[in-house]
C-alpha positions as a printed Julia matrix, in Angstrom:
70×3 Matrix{Float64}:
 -24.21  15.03  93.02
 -26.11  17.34  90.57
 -28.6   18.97  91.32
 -32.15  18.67  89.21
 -34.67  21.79  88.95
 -38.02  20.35  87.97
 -40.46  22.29  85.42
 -43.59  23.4   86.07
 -45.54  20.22  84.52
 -43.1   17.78  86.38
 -44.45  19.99  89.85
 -47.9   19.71  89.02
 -48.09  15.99  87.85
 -46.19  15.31  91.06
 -48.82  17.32  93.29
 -51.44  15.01  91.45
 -49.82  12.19  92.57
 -50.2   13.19  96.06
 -53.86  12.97  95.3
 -54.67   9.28  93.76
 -51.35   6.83  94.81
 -53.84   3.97  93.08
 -52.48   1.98  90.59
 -56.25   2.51  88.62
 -55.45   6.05  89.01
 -51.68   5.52  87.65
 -53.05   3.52  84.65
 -55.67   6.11  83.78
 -53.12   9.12  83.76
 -50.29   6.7   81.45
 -53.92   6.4   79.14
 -54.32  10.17  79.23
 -51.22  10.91  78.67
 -50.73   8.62  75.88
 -53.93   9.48  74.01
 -52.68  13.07  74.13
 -49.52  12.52  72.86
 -50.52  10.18  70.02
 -52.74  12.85  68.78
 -49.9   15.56  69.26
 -47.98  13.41  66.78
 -50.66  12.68  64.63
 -51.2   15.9   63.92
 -47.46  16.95  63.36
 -47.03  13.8   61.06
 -50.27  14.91  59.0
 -48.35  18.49  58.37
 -45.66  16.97  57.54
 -46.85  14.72  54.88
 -49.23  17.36  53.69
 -46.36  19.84  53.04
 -44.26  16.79  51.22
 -41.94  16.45  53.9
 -42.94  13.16  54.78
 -43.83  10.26  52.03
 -44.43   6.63  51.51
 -40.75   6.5   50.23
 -39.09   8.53  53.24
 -41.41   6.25  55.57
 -39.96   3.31  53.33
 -36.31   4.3   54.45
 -36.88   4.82  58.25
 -38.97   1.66  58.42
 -35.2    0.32  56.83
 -32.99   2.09  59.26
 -31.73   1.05  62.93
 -32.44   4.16  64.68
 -30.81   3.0   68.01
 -28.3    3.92  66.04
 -29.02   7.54  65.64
């Protein structure tokens, strides 16, 4: 069996979970986490559109595509 080494934010959010096992504590960390990702991609989306990367038409032809696929 392989062996998995765990980084430094996979040890720490593990220690937290030593601290609150509560579901309402689970749910408010998946919230947390969430908002700060969403905003993380919000904010590399908005440089990408604003340096032309990303456009309504490139949107257009994801929106199109299977990317399971990928």
């Amino acid at each position: 069996m392989e062996t998995t080494t765990l980084n430094r934010t996979q040890v720490h959010l593990l220690q937290m979970f030593q601290v609150d096992s509560s579901q309402e504590g689970l749910d408010e960390l998946k919230a947390l986490l969430y908002s700060y990702y969403s905003k993380k991609m919000d904010t590399c989306l908005n440089e990408l559109w604003d340096a032309g990367i990303l456009d309504q038409k490139k949107l257009d032809e994801l929106n199109n595509m299977d990317l399971h696929k990928l």
